[in-house]
Structures are given as structure tokens and as C-alpha cells.
Amino acid sequence: MARFELKLPKMGESVAEATITNWLKQVGDKIEADEAVLEIATDKVDSEVPSEVSGVLVEQLFGKDDLVQVGQTIAIIETDSATITETVKEVAAPVEAALIEKTVDAAKEAVAVPTDFSNSEKFLSPLVKNIAKEEGVSVVELEAISGTGKEGRVTKNDILEYVKNRTSQPVVSTPVPAVQKIVAAPVAQKAAPVSVSGGDEIIEMDRMRKLIAGYMVASVQTSAHVQSFIEVDVTNIVKWREKHKIAFEKREGEKLTYTPIFMEAVAKALKDFPGMNISVDGDFIIKKKNINLGMAASLPNGNLIVPVIKNADQLNLVGMAKAVNDLGGRAKAGKLKPDDTQGGTYTVTNVGTFGSVFGTPIINQPQVGILALGAIRKMPAVIETPEGDFIGIRQKMFLSHSYDHRVVDGALGGSFVKRVAEYLEAFDIDRDF
């Protein structure tokens, strides 16, 4: 029999820990190689942890909502077990197995012991519960055991040691008093708001929405937000995309949206104005070597996530389109990895997707700027020519730039967004992709 230690895998250079949100497999369940065993969450991304081997889950070393460090063992998988009962016996030493059998027989002769451990105020792992059930250990006895695990939890060794000491005592044939039902004291919970009209639906925020709410409030309290707006003529970009989008998809296998074109312009502007590609740490300014563009993406459940395009300034338009489509697709499918959302140095959000003309986005800390892309609309505009001015229909949009006035003044913030606009308006309609 082989015991495999399932460890929390490395999820990126900047991710050191994760929270267990749900066990998909319970003790005794068979597991196939590459099958998901549990779900975890970092501060931004939820993901699954698969098993590297096939076998039976024999022990969960952490419970739901526990914080686990990368590299820590989170579960034990027996690679050659048929049932959990056999697994528990094989995990225990031969002497302990004999004690278990003896204890079970003694328990049967004495009294039926309640095995519903849901009323216990202690956290009990599935393995401990199974051993307790096999040995006839009651809820009262479990409550009395001093655990040596994290936060006083009862471990496998604790309960086996308790059984060993208990069975070493002489058995006295005396009448056994009736066992009273143990009722757990009600757990104090935060009272939910009450609907005044009686017809309102009250819904608790999910985990991600609570995190987003915290980030937004913290950002506003941290940075002195100020905005600059500029209108951009993107007629050439619209014409070029309409002309090439079908050929682009046939050749590259990727859809050509406006987003990679805008991202390309932002990356160029950040190279021109490195003062926007910084972060703030207390009284220190950190100039970032790499240009990593965050791309705000809406999720099907209404939440928001910001995957990051690493080294965006080094990508051509094809590479940018592939990165945008890949991250956007995996975000919607819930397949992002924790490292996909780390390391951003500047963020872009496309509020125009939902019809907004412009917006005032909140900075993604510890960055110092975020750019909102407004909806592209046909607008009447004055067109200057050598022959004179005339009115024509042009494709226009607004760029909304929010920046941290603690370290970015209006000259830099305004010049940066103007440079983005200049790159977009100077887009070469004859360029190849």
C-alpha cells in the first residue's frame, strides 16, 4: 500500500497561500488521476486542485475555510484501497487495529452509542469521525479529548491514543445509564436584514463580491482619485477592423476585437510615460520594469476579475489578440489560474461594452492609473481639409483616465491619455496584421 501526499500546488510567483472553499471528494471516495479533489480560492481567483494519482481519499488534513500555504500537504490518498473501512484499518498499526476490533465488540455488548457528530462544537475530520464510529466513541467522549492538531483539533493519533488508553482499563459489567441526547448551543450569527414590506428578497453577497467591495472601498480610501477625459476619432480603426476581421480569423484562428488595438496603444503610451507604470508602497514609489496590462473582465455571475497580459509592450497585434482572447475566454469559463491575475502595472476597462459613453473607474491598487474605454459612436464632426472645413460622420469614443493624485499630477495624467488618443487617431489604415 502506498500513501500519496496531495500538496497545495504552486500557483504563481506571487501566490503563497489559498483558502479551501469546498471539498469535492470525501474520505472514502475513489479518485482518478487528474480528477479534482477540492476547490481553493486566492484573494482573486477560484480554482480546483486535481489529484496526481488514482486511489482512495483517506484523510483531509484541512477543513473548509482553512488557510493553506503553498507546498503544504492537504490530503492523503491511498493508491491501492478498495473501501474506506479497509483503508482506516490499514492506516492504523496492527496493534491499533486489534484494539479497534476489541473496542467495537465491547461497545456492541454495552450500549448503542450515538454516532451523529454534527452536534459537536469541535471540528472533526471525516477520518476521525469514521474511526470514532468504528470504535463506538460517543460525542461526549470526543468533546473531552484534548486535540493536538491545529487550534486544538482532534487528530487520528489523538483518537487512537484515546482508544488505546480506554480499552486498557478493566471492563466492569455494570448497568449503563441511558444516554441523553446532546443538543448543541445555538451559534451566534449576524442577524440578516429584515424586509420591511415583506416582499423584498434578501441575498447575502458571495465571497468574490465581498472581496470586490472591500477592494473598491480600500482603493477610494487610499488614493486621491482624479479624472481626465478626452474624445478620440477612431474612424480609421473601425474601417481597418471591418476590412480585415474575417481574414484575420481565418489566418490566425482568433477573433479580432477592438480591445487588442486599444491595448497596443496603451502599452506604447506607458513606454513613453513610465511615470504611469508605477506603484506606491507607503512613502516609496516603485518604478516597474515590465509593462503588465490588467484587463477588466465581467464574469457570468456579474462579478468582475482582472487578468493580466504580461509584457504587453513586447507583443505585436496578433500576440495581443491571442492574449486578450485567451484570458477573456478563461475568465468567463472560470479557468483562470491565480498567477493570471497577479503582477499588473496598469489596468484598462471597457465600459463601452455595456453602452457607457465614459466612466470614472476606481484604481486597481497598488497601481496609480486605470483607463476606461467608452462606446464607439457615429458622431457629426468638423473635418479640416486643405480645401476648407466641412461636417462629416466620424466614429468617436471617449477615454476616461483615473489616476492617483498623490503621485500623478494633471500634467502627467493628461499627457498620458492624450498620447493614447494620438496613437489611436494615427492608426495606419494600410497596415498589415
CSV table of C-alpha atoms in Angstrom, one decimal:
chain,number,residue,atom,x,y,z
A,1,MET,CA,0.0,0.0,0.0
A,2,ALA,CA,1.3,3.4,-0.9
A,3,ARG,CA,0.3,6.7,0.7
A,4,PHE,CA,0.4,9.8,-1.6
A,5,GLU,CA,0.5,13.3,-0.1
A,6,LEU,CA,-1.6,15.7,-2.1
A,7,LYS,CA,0.1,19.2,-1.6
A,8,LEU,CA,-1.2,22.6,-2.4
A,9,PRO,CA,0.5,23.3,-5.8
A,10,LYS,CA,2.5,26.4,-6.7
A,11,MET,CA,0.1,28.8,-8.3
A,12,GLY,CA,2.5,31.6,-9.4
A,13,GLU,CA,5.4,33.5,-8.0
A,14,SER,CA,3.3,36.0,-6.1
A,15,VAL,CA,0.8,33.5,-4.6
A,16,ALA,CA,1.8,32.0,-1.3
A,17,GLU,CA,-1.4,30.7,0.2
A,18,ALA,CA,-5.0,29.8,-0.6
A,19,THR,CA,-8.3,29.1,1.2
A,20,ILE,CA,-10.1,25.8,0.9
A,21,THR,CA,-13.6,26.6,-0.2
A,22,ASN,CA,-15.0,23.2,-0.8
A,23,TRP,CA,-14.1,19.5,-0.7
A,24,LEU,CA,-15.3,17.8,-3.9
A,25,LYS,CA,-14.2,14.4,-2.6
A,26,GLN,CA,-14.8,13.0,0.8
A,27,VAL,CA,-12.9,10.4,2.8
A,28,GLY,CA,-13.6,7.0,1.3
A,29,ASP,CA,-14.2,8.4,-2.2
A,30,LYS,CA,-12.4,6.9,-5.1
A,31,ILE,CA,-10.3,9.4,-7.1
A,32,GLU,CA,-9.0,9.1,-10.7
A,33,ALA,CA,-5.7,10.7,-11.8
A,34,ASP,CA,-6.3,14.4,-12.8
A,35,GLU,CA,-9.7,14.4,-11.1
A,36,ALA,CA,-10.5,17.5,-9.0
A,37,VAL,CA,-10.3,16.8,-5.2
A,38,LEU,CA,-11.1,20.2,-3.8
A,39,GLU,CA,-11.7,23.8,-4.6
A,40,ILE,CA,-9.5,26.6,-3.4
A,41,ALA,CA,-9.5,30.4,-3.6
A,42,THR,CA,-6.8,33.0,-3.5
A,43,ASP,CA,-7.7,36.7,-3.0
A,44,LYS,CA,-8.9,36.9,-6.6
A,45,VAL,CA,-9.3,33.6,-8.3
A,46,ASP,CA,-11.1,30.3,-7.5
A,47,SER,CA,-9.6,27.1,-8.9
A,48,GLU,CA,-9.5,23.3,-8.4
A,49,VAL,CA,-6.8,21.1,-7.1
A,50,PRO,CA,-6.5,17.8,-9.1
A,51,SER,CA,-5.0,14.5,-7.9
A,52,GLU,CA,-1.8,13.3,-9.5
A,53,VAL,CA,-2.6,9.7,-8.8
A,54,SER,CA,-5.6,7.3,-8.7
A,55,GLY,CA,-6.7,5.9,-5.4
A,56,VAL,CA,-8.9,6.5,-2.3
A,57,LEU,CA,-9.0,9.6,-0.2
A,58,VAL,CA,-8.2,8.6,3.3
A,59,GLU,CA,-7.6,11.8,5.1
A,60,GLN,CA,-8.4,15.5,4.8
A,61,LEU,CA,-5.8,17.5,6.7
A,62,PHE,CA,-7.6,20.8,6.5
A,63,GLY,CA,-11.3,21.8,6.6
A,64,LYS,CA,-13.4,24.2,4.7
A,65,ASP,CA,-12.3,27.9,5.1
A,66,ASP,CA,-8.8,26.9,6.3
A,67,LEU,CA,-5.9,28.9,5.0
A,68,VAL,CA,-3.2,26.7,3.5
A,69,GLN,CA,0.4,27.6,2.4
A,70,VAL,CA,1.7,26.5,-1.0
A,71,GLY,CA,3.5,23.2,-0.6
A,72,GLN,CA,1.6,22.1,2.5
A,73,THR,CA,0.1,18.6,2.4
A,74,ILE,CA,-3.7,19.0,2.3
A,75,ALA,CA,-4.8,15.4,1.9
A,76,ILE,CA,-3.7,11.8,2.0
A,77,ILE,CA,-4.6,9.4,-0.9
A,78,GLU,CA,-4.2,5.6,-0.6
A,79,THR,CA,-3.2,4.4,-4.0
A,80,ASP,CA,-4.4,0.9,-3.6
A,81,SER,CA,-7.5,0.7,-1.4
A,82,ALA,CA,-11.0,-0.7,-2.1
A,83,THR,CA,-13.1,0.9,0.7
A,84,ILE,CA,-12.6,3.4,3.4
A,85,THR,CA,-13.1,0.8,6.1
A,86,GLU,CA,-10.2,-1.2,4.8
A,87,THR,CA,-8.2,2.0,4.4
A,88,VAL,CA,-8.7,3.1,8.0
A,89,LYS,CA,-7.6,-0.4,9.2
A,90,GLU,CA,-4.5,-0.3,7.1
A,91,VAL,CA,-3.6,3.2,8.2
A,92,ALA,CA,-3.6,2.1,11.8
A,93,ALA,CA,-0.9,-0.2,13.1
A,94,PRO,CA,-1.7,-3.9,13.6
A,95,VAL,CA,-1.9,-3.4,17.4
A,96,GLU,CA,-4.2,-0.4,16.9
A,97,ALA,CA,-6.4,-2.4,14.5
A,98,ALA,CA,-6.8,-5.2,17.1
A,99,LEU,CA,-7.7,-2.6,19.7
A,100,ILE,CA,-10.3,-1.1,17.3
A,101,GLU,CA,-11.9,-4.6,16.8
A,102,LYS,CA,-11.9,-5.3,20.5
A,103,THR,CA,-13.5,-1.9,21.3
A,104,VAL,CA,-16.2,-2.3,18.7
A,105,ASP,CA,-17.1,-5.7,20.2
A,106,ALA,CA,-17.2,-4.2,23.7
A,107,ALA,CA,-19.4,-1.4,22.5
A,108,LYS,CA,-21.9,-3.7,20.9
A,109,GLU,CA,-22.2,-5.6,24.2
A,110,ALA,CA,-22.7,-2.4,26.2
A,111,VAL,CA,-24.9,0.1,24.6
A,112,ALA,CA,-25.5,1.7,21.2
A,113,VAL,CA,-23.5,4.9,21.1
A,114,PRO,CA,-24.9,7.9,19.2
A,115,THR,CA,-22.8,8.4,16.0
A,116,ASP,CA,-24.2,11.7,14.9
A,117,PHE,CA,-21.3,14.1,15.4
A,118,SER,CA,-23.0,17.0,13.7
A,119,ASN,CA,-23.8,18.5,17.1
A,120,SER,CA,-20.2,18.5,18.2
A,121,GLU,CA,-18.8,22.0,18.7
A,122,LYS,CA,-15.4,20.8,17.7
A,123,PHE,CA,-14.2,20.5,14.1
A,124,LEU,CA,-13.9,16.7,13.4
A,125,SER,CA,-12.3,15.5,10.2
A,126,PRO,CA,-14.0,12.7,8.3
A,127,LEU,CA,-11.3,10.3,9.2
A,128,VAL,CA,-11.7,11.0,12.9
A,129,LYS,CA,-15.4,10.5,12.6
A,130,ASN,CA,-15.0,7.2,10.8
A,131,ILE,CA,-12.6,5.9,13.5
A,132,ALA,CA,-14.9,7.1,16.2
A,133,LYS,CA,-17.9,5.4,14.6
A,134,GLU,CA,-15.9,2.1,14.2
A,135,GLU,CA,-14.8,2.2,17.9
A,136,GLY,CA,-18.1,3.3,19.4
A,137,VAL,CA,-16.7,6.6,20.7
A,138,SER,CA,-19.6,8.9,21.7
A,139,VAL,CA,-19.9,12.6,21.1
A,140,VAL,CA,-19.4,13.2,24.8
A,141,GLU,CA,-16.1,11.4,24.7
A,142,LEU,CA,-14.9,13.2,21.6
A,143,GLU,CA,-15.7,16.5,23.2
A,144,ALA,CA,-13.5,15.5,26.2
A,145,ILE,CA,-10.4,14.6,24.1
A,146,SER,CA,-7.7,17.3,24.1
A,147,GLY,CA,-6.6,17.6,20.5
A,148,THR,CA,-3.0,18.2,19.5
A,149,GLY,CA,-3.9,19.4,16.0
A,150,LYS,CA,-4.3,23.0,14.8
A,151,GLU,CA,-6.5,25.0,17.1
A,152,GLY,CA,-6.9,22.0,19.4
A,153,ARG,CA,-8.4,19.7,16.7
A,154,VAL,CA,-8.6,16.0,17.4
A,155,THR,CA,-6.2,14.2,15.0
A,156,LYS,CA,-6.1,10.5,14.1
A,157,ASN,CA,-3.3,9.9,16.6
A,158,ASP,CA,-5.3,11.6,19.3
A,159,ILE,CA,-8.3,9.4,18.9
A,160,LEU,CA,-6.3,6.1,18.5
A,161,GLU,CA,-4.3,7.0,21.7
A,162,TYR,CA,-7.6,7.7,23.5
A,163,VAL,CA,-9.0,4.3,22.4
A,164,LYS,CA,-5.8,2.5,23.5
A,165,ASN,CA,-6.0,4.0,27.0
A,166,ARG,CA,-9.7,3.5,27.2
A,167,THR,CA,-9.5,-0.2,26.3
A,168,SER,CA,-6.6,-0.8,28.7
A,169,GLN,CA,-8.9,-0.1,31.6
A,170,PRO,CA,-10.7,-3.1,33.2
A,171,VAL,CA,-14.2,-3.7,31.9
A,172,VAL,CA,-16.9,-3.6,34.7
A,173,SER,CA,-20.2,-5.2,34.0
A,174,THR,CA,-22.5,-2.6,35.4
A,175,PRO,CA,-25.7,-1.2,34.2
A,176,VAL,CA,-25.2,1.5,31.7
A,177,PRO,CA,-27.3,4.6,32.2
A,178,ALA,CA,-29.5,5.9,29.3
A,179,VAL,CA,-27.6,8.2,27.1
A,180,GLN,CA,-29.1,11.7,26.8
A,181,LYS,CA,-29.3,13.5,23.5
A,182,ILE,CA,-26.7,16.2,23.2
A,183,VAL,CA,-28.1,19.4,21.9
A,184,ALA,CA,-25.5,22.0,20.6
A,185,ALA,CA,-25.9,25.5,21.8
A,186,PRO,CA,-27.1,27.8,19.1
A,187,VAL,CA,-24.3,29.5,17.2
A,188,ALA,CA,-24.4,33.3,17.3
A,189,GLN,CA,-24.8,34.6,13.8
A,190,LYS,CA,-25.1,38.1,12.4
A,191,ALA,CA,-28.7,38.9,12.0
A,192,ALA,CA,-29.9,39.2,8.4
A,193,PRO,CA,-31.7,42.4,7.5
A,194,VAL,CA,-35.5,42.2,7.7
A,195,SER,CA,-37.7,43.1,4.7
A,196,VAL,CA,-40.0,46.0,5.7
A,197,SER,CA,-42.5,45.3,3.0
A,198,GLY,CA,-42.3,41.6,3.3
A,199,GLY,CA,-41.8,41.2,-0.4
A,200,ASP,CA,-38.1,42.1,-0.8
A,201,GLU,CA,-35.6,39.4,-1.5
A,202,ILE,CA,-32.5,39.5,0.8
A,203,ILE,CA,-29.4,37.9,-0.7
A,204,GLU,CA,-26.0,37.6,1.0
A,205,MET,CA,-23.0,38.7,-1.1
A,206,ASP,CA,-21.0,35.8,-2.4
A,207,ARG,CA,-17.3,35.5,-1.5
A,208,MET,CA,-16.0,37.3,-4.6
A,209,ARG,CA,-18.4,40.2,-4.3
A,210,LYS,CA,-17.4,40.7,-0.7
A,211,LEU,CA,-13.7,40.9,-1.8
A,212,ILE,CA,-14.5,43.3,-4.6
A,213,ALA,CA,-16.5,45.5,-2.3
A,214,GLY,CA,-13.5,45.6,0.1
A,215,TYR,CA,-11.0,46.4,-2.7
A,216,MET,CA,-13.2,49.2,-4.0
A,217,VAL,CA,-13.7,50.9,-0.7
A,218,ALA,CA,-10.0,50.5,0.2
A,219,SER,CA,-8.9,52.0,-3.1
A,220,VAL,CA,-11.0,55.1,-2.7
A,221,GLN,CA,-9.7,55.5,0.9
A,222,THR,CA,-6.1,55.0,-0.3
A,223,SER,CA,-5.8,57.0,-3.5
A,224,ALA,CA,-6.7,60.6,-4.3
A,225,HIS,CA,-8.7,59.9,-7.4
A,226,VAL,CA,-8.8,62.5,-10.2
A,227,GLN,CA,-10.0,62.0,-13.8
A,228,SER,CA,-9.2,63.3,-17.3
A,229,PHE,CA,-11.4,62.8,-20.3
A,230,ILE,CA,-10.5,63.0,-24.0
A,231,GLU,CA,-12.5,62.4,-27.1
A,232,VAL,CA,-10.9,60.2,-29.8
A,233,ASP,CA,-11.6,59.8,-33.5
A,234,VAL,CA,-11.3,56.1,-34.2
A,235,THR,CA,-12.8,56.0,-37.7
A,236,ASN,CA,-9.6,54.5,-39.3
A,237,ILE,CA,-9.6,51.8,-36.7
A,238,VAL,CA,-13.2,50.9,-37.3
A,239,LYS,CA,-12.7,50.8,-41.1
A,240,TRP,CA,-9.5,48.7,-40.8
A,241,ARG,CA,-11.1,46.2,-38.5
A,242,GLU,CA,-14.1,45.8,-40.7
A,243,LYS,CA,-11.8,45.2,-43.7
A,244,HIS,CA,-9.5,42.6,-42.0
A,245,LYS,CA,-11.5,40.8,-39.3
A,246,ILE,CA,-12.6,37.9,-41.5
A,247,ALA,CA,-9.1,37.4,-43.0
A,248,PHE,CA,-7.6,37.7,-39.5
A,249,GLU,CA,-9.8,35.0,-38.0
A,250,LYS,CA,-9.1,32.6,-41.0
A,251,ARG,CA,-5.3,33.1,-40.7
A,252,GLU,CA,-4.8,33.3,-37.0
A,253,GLY,CA,-7.8,31.4,-35.7
A,254,GLU,CA,-8.7,34.3,-33.4
A,255,LYS,CA,-11.5,36.9,-33.5
A,256,LEU,CA,-10.3,40.4,-34.0
A,257,THR,CA,-11.9,42.8,-31.5
A,258,TYR,CA,-11.1,46.4,-30.7
A,259,THR,CA,-9.6,45.6,-27.3
A,260,PRO,CA,-6.1,44.4,-28.6
A,261,ILE,CA,-5.8,47.5,-30.7
A,262,PHE,CA,-6.5,49.7,-27.7
A,263,MET,CA,-4.2,47.7,-25.5
A,264,GLU,CA,-1.4,48.1,-28.1
A,265,ALA,CA,-1.8,51.9,-27.9
A,266,VAL,CA,-1.8,51.9,-24.1
A,267,ALA,CA,1.4,49.8,-23.9
A,268,LYS,CA,3.1,52.2,-26.3
A,269,ALA,CA,2.0,55.2,-24.2
A,270,LEU,CA,3.3,53.6,-21.0
A,271,LYS,CA,6.7,53.2,-22.6
A,272,ASP,CA,6.6,57.0,-23.4
A,273,PHE,CA,5.4,57.9,-19.9
A,274,PRO,CA,6.9,55.4,-17.4
A,275,GLY,CA,5.7,57.6,-14.6
A,276,MET,CA,2.3,56.0,-15.1
A,277,ASN,CA,3.8,52.5,-14.9
A,278,ILE,CA,4.5,52.7,-11.1
A,279,SER,CA,3.1,51.6,-7.8
A,280,VAL,CA,3.0,53.1,-4.4
A,281,ASP,CA,4.2,51.4,-1.2
A,282,GLY,CA,3.9,53.8,1.8
A,283,ASP,CA,6.2,56.7,1.2
A,284,PHE,CA,8.0,54.9,-1.7
A,285,ILE,CA,7.4,54.9,-5.4
A,286,ILE,CA,8.2,51.7,-7.3
A,287,LYS,CA,9.0,52.1,-10.9
A,288,LYS,CA,8.0,48.9,-12.7
A,289,LYS,CA,10.4,47.3,-15.2
A,290,ASN,CA,7.7,45.3,-17.1
A,291,ILE,CA,4.5,46.6,-18.6
A,292,ASN,CA,1.8,44.2,-17.5
A,293,LEU,CA,-1.7,45.3,-18.6
A,294,GLY,CA,-4.7,44.4,-16.5
A,295,MET,CA,-7.8,43.7,-18.5
A,296,ALA,CA,-11.1,44.0,-16.5
A,297,ALA,CA,-13.4,41.2,-17.5
A,298,SER,CA,-17.0,40.7,-16.5
A,299,LEU,CA,-18.0,37.2,-15.3
A,300,PRO,CA,-21.3,35.4,-16.0
A,301,ASN,CA,-22.3,35.8,-12.3
A,302,GLY,CA,-22.0,39.6,-12.5
A,303,ASN,CA,-18.7,39.8,-10.7
A,304,LEU,CA,-15.5,41.3,-12.1
A,305,ILE,CA,-12.0,40.0,-12.4
A,306,VAL,CA,-8.8,41.5,-13.8
A,307,PRO,CA,-6.5,39.0,-15.7
A,308,VAL,CA,-3.1,40.4,-16.7
A,309,ILE,CA,-1.3,40.5,-20.0
A,310,LYS,CA,2.4,40.1,-19.1
A,311,ASN,CA,5.0,42.2,-21.0
A,312,ALA,CA,2.3,43.7,-23.2
A,313,ASP,CA,4.7,46.1,-24.9
A,314,GLN,CA,6.6,43.2,-26.4
A,315,LEU,CA,3.5,41.8,-28.2
A,316,ASN,CA,2.5,42.6,-31.8
A,317,LEU,CA,-1.1,42.9,-32.7
A,318,VAL,CA,-1.6,39.2,-33.3
A,319,GLY,CA,0.1,38.3,-30.0
A,320,MET,CA,-2.1,40.9,-28.2
A,321,ALA,CA,-5.3,39.5,-29.7
A,322,LYS,CA,-4.4,35.9,-28.7
A,323,ALA,CA,-3.6,37.0,-25.2
A,324,VAL,CA,-6.8,39.1,-24.9
A,325,ASN,CA,-9.0,36.2,-26.2
A,326,ASP,CA,-7.3,33.6,-24.1
A,327,LEU,CA,-7.6,35.5,-20.8
A,328,GLY,CA,-11.1,36.7,-21.6
A,329,GLY,CA,-12.3,33.2,-22.5
A,330,ARG,CA,-10.8,31.5,-19.5
A,331,ALA,CA,-12.2,34.2,-17.2
A,332,LYS,CA,-15.7,33.5,-18.5
A,333,ALA,CA,-15.2,29.8,-18.1
A,334,GLY,CA,-13.8,30.1,-14.6
A,335,LYS,CA,-10.4,28.6,-15.7
A,336,LEU,CA,-8.1,31.4,-14.8
A,337,LYS,CA,-5.1,30.4,-12.7
A,338,PRO,CA,-4.1,32.5,-9.7
A,339,ASP,CA,-0.9,33.8,-11.4
A,340,ASP,CA,-3.1,35.1,-14.3
A,341,THR,CA,-4.3,37.9,-12.1
A,342,GLN,CA,-1.0,38.9,-10.5
A,343,GLY,CA,1.6,41.5,-11.3
A,344,GLY,CA,-0.5,44.1,-13.2
A,345,THR,CA,1.1,47.5,-13.5
A,346,TYR,CA,-1.8,49.4,-15.2
A,347,THR,CA,-5.4,48.5,-15.9
A,348,VAL,CA,-7.8,49.0,-18.8
A,349,THR,CA,-11.6,48.5,-18.5
A,350,ASN,CA,-14.0,48.6,-21.4
A,351,VAL,CA,-17.1,50.3,-20.1
A,352,GLY,CA,-18.3,50.8,-23.7
A,353,THR,CA,-19.2,47.1,-23.9
A,354,PHE,CA,-22.3,48.0,-21.9
A,355,GLY,CA,-23.1,51.1,-23.8
A,356,SER,CA,-21.5,53.7,-21.5
A,357,VAL,CA,-20.0,56.7,-23.2
A,358,PHE,CA,-17.5,57.3,-20.5
A,359,GLY,CA,-16.9,56.4,-16.8
A,360,THR,CA,-14.9,57.1,-13.7
A,361,PRO,CA,-13.2,53.8,-12.9
A,362,ILE,CA,-11.6,53.1,-9.5
A,363,ILE,CA,-7.9,52.4,-9.4
A,364,ASN,CA,-6.7,48.8,-9.0
A,365,GLN,CA,-4.3,49.1,-6.1
A,366,PRO,CA,-1.4,49.4,-5.8
A,367,GLN,CA,-1.4,50.8,-9.3
A,368,VAL,CA,-1.7,54.5,-9.9
A,369,GLY,CA,-3.9,54.6,-13.0
A,370,ILE,CA,-6.8,53.0,-14.9
A,371,LEU,CA,-8.2,53.8,-18.3
A,372,ALA,CA,-11.9,53.3,-19.3
A,373,LEU,CA,-12.8,52.8,-22.9
A,374,GLY,CA,-16.2,54.3,-23.9
A,375,ALA,CA,-18.6,53.1,-26.5
A,376,ILE,CA,-17.8,53.9,-30.2
A,377,ARG,CA,-20.5,56.0,-31.7
A,378,LYS,CA,-21.1,57.7,-35.0
A,379,MET,CA,-20.9,61.5,-34.4
A,380,PRO,CA,-21.1,64.6,-36.6
A,381,ALA,CA,-17.7,66.2,-36.6
A,382,VAL,CA,-15.8,69.1,-38.2
A,383,ILE,CA,-13.3,67.8,-40.7
A,384,GLU,CA,-10.4,70.0,-41.6
A,385,THR,CA,-9.0,69.8,-45.2
A,386,PRO,CA,-6.8,71.9,-47.4
A,387,GLU,CA,-9.9,73.0,-49.2
A,388,GLY,CA,-11.6,74.1,-46.0
A,389,ASP,CA,-13.7,72.7,-43.1
A,390,PHE,CA,-16.8,70.6,-43.6
A,391,ILE,CA,-19.1,68.4,-41.4
A,392,GLY,CA,-18.8,64.7,-41.7
A,393,ILE,CA,-19.8,61.5,-39.9
A,394,ARG,CA,-17.0,60.1,-37.8
A,395,GLN,CA,-16.6,57.1,-35.4
A,396,LYS,CA,-15.7,58.6,-32.0
A,397,MET,CA,-15.3,57.5,-28.4
A,398,PHE,CA,-14.2,58.9,-25.0
A,399,LEU,CA,-11.2,57.8,-23.0
A,400,SER,CA,-11.6,58.3,-19.2
A,401,HIS,CA,-8.4,58.2,-17.2
A,402,SER,CA,-8.5,57.9,-13.4
A,403,TYR,CA,-5.1,58.4,-11.7
A,404,ASP,CA,-3.7,58.7,-8.2
A,405,HIS,CA,-3.2,62.4,-7.5
A,406,ARG,CA,-0.8,61.6,-4.6
A,407,VAL,CA,1.9,60.8,-7.1
A,408,VAL,CA,0.5,61.7,-10.6
A,409,ASP,CA,-0.3,65.3,-11.3
A,410,GLY,CA,-2.6,66.6,-14.0
A,411,ALA,CA,0.2,67.2,-16.5
A,412,LEU,CA,1.3,63.6,-16.5
A,413,GLY,CA,-2.2,62.1,-16.2
A,414,GLY,CA,-3.5,64.3,-19.0
A,415,SER,CA,-0.4,63.9,-21.2
A,416,PHE,CA,-0.6,60.1,-20.9
A,417,VAL,CA,-4.2,59.8,-22.0
A,418,LYS,CA,-3.6,62.3,-24.8
A,419,ARG,CA,-0.7,60.1,-26.1
A,420,VAL,CA,-3.0,57.1,-26.1
A,421,ALA,CA,-5.5,59.1,-28.2
A,422,GLU,CA,-2.8,60.2,-30.6
A,423,TYR,CA,-1.7,56.6,-31.2
A,424,LEU,CA,-5.3,55.6,-31.9
A,425,GLU,CA,-6.0,58.5,-34.3
A,426,ALA,CA,-2.7,57.9,-36.1
A,427,PHE,CA,-3.6,54.2,-36.7
A,428,ASP,CA,-2.3,53.2,-40.1
A,429,ILE,CA,-5.3,52.0,-42.2
A,430,ASP,CA,-2.9,50.3,-44.7
A,431,ARG,CA,-1.0,48.3,-42.0
A,432,ASP,CA,-0.9,44.5,-42.1
A,433,PHE,CA,-1.7,42.5,-39.1
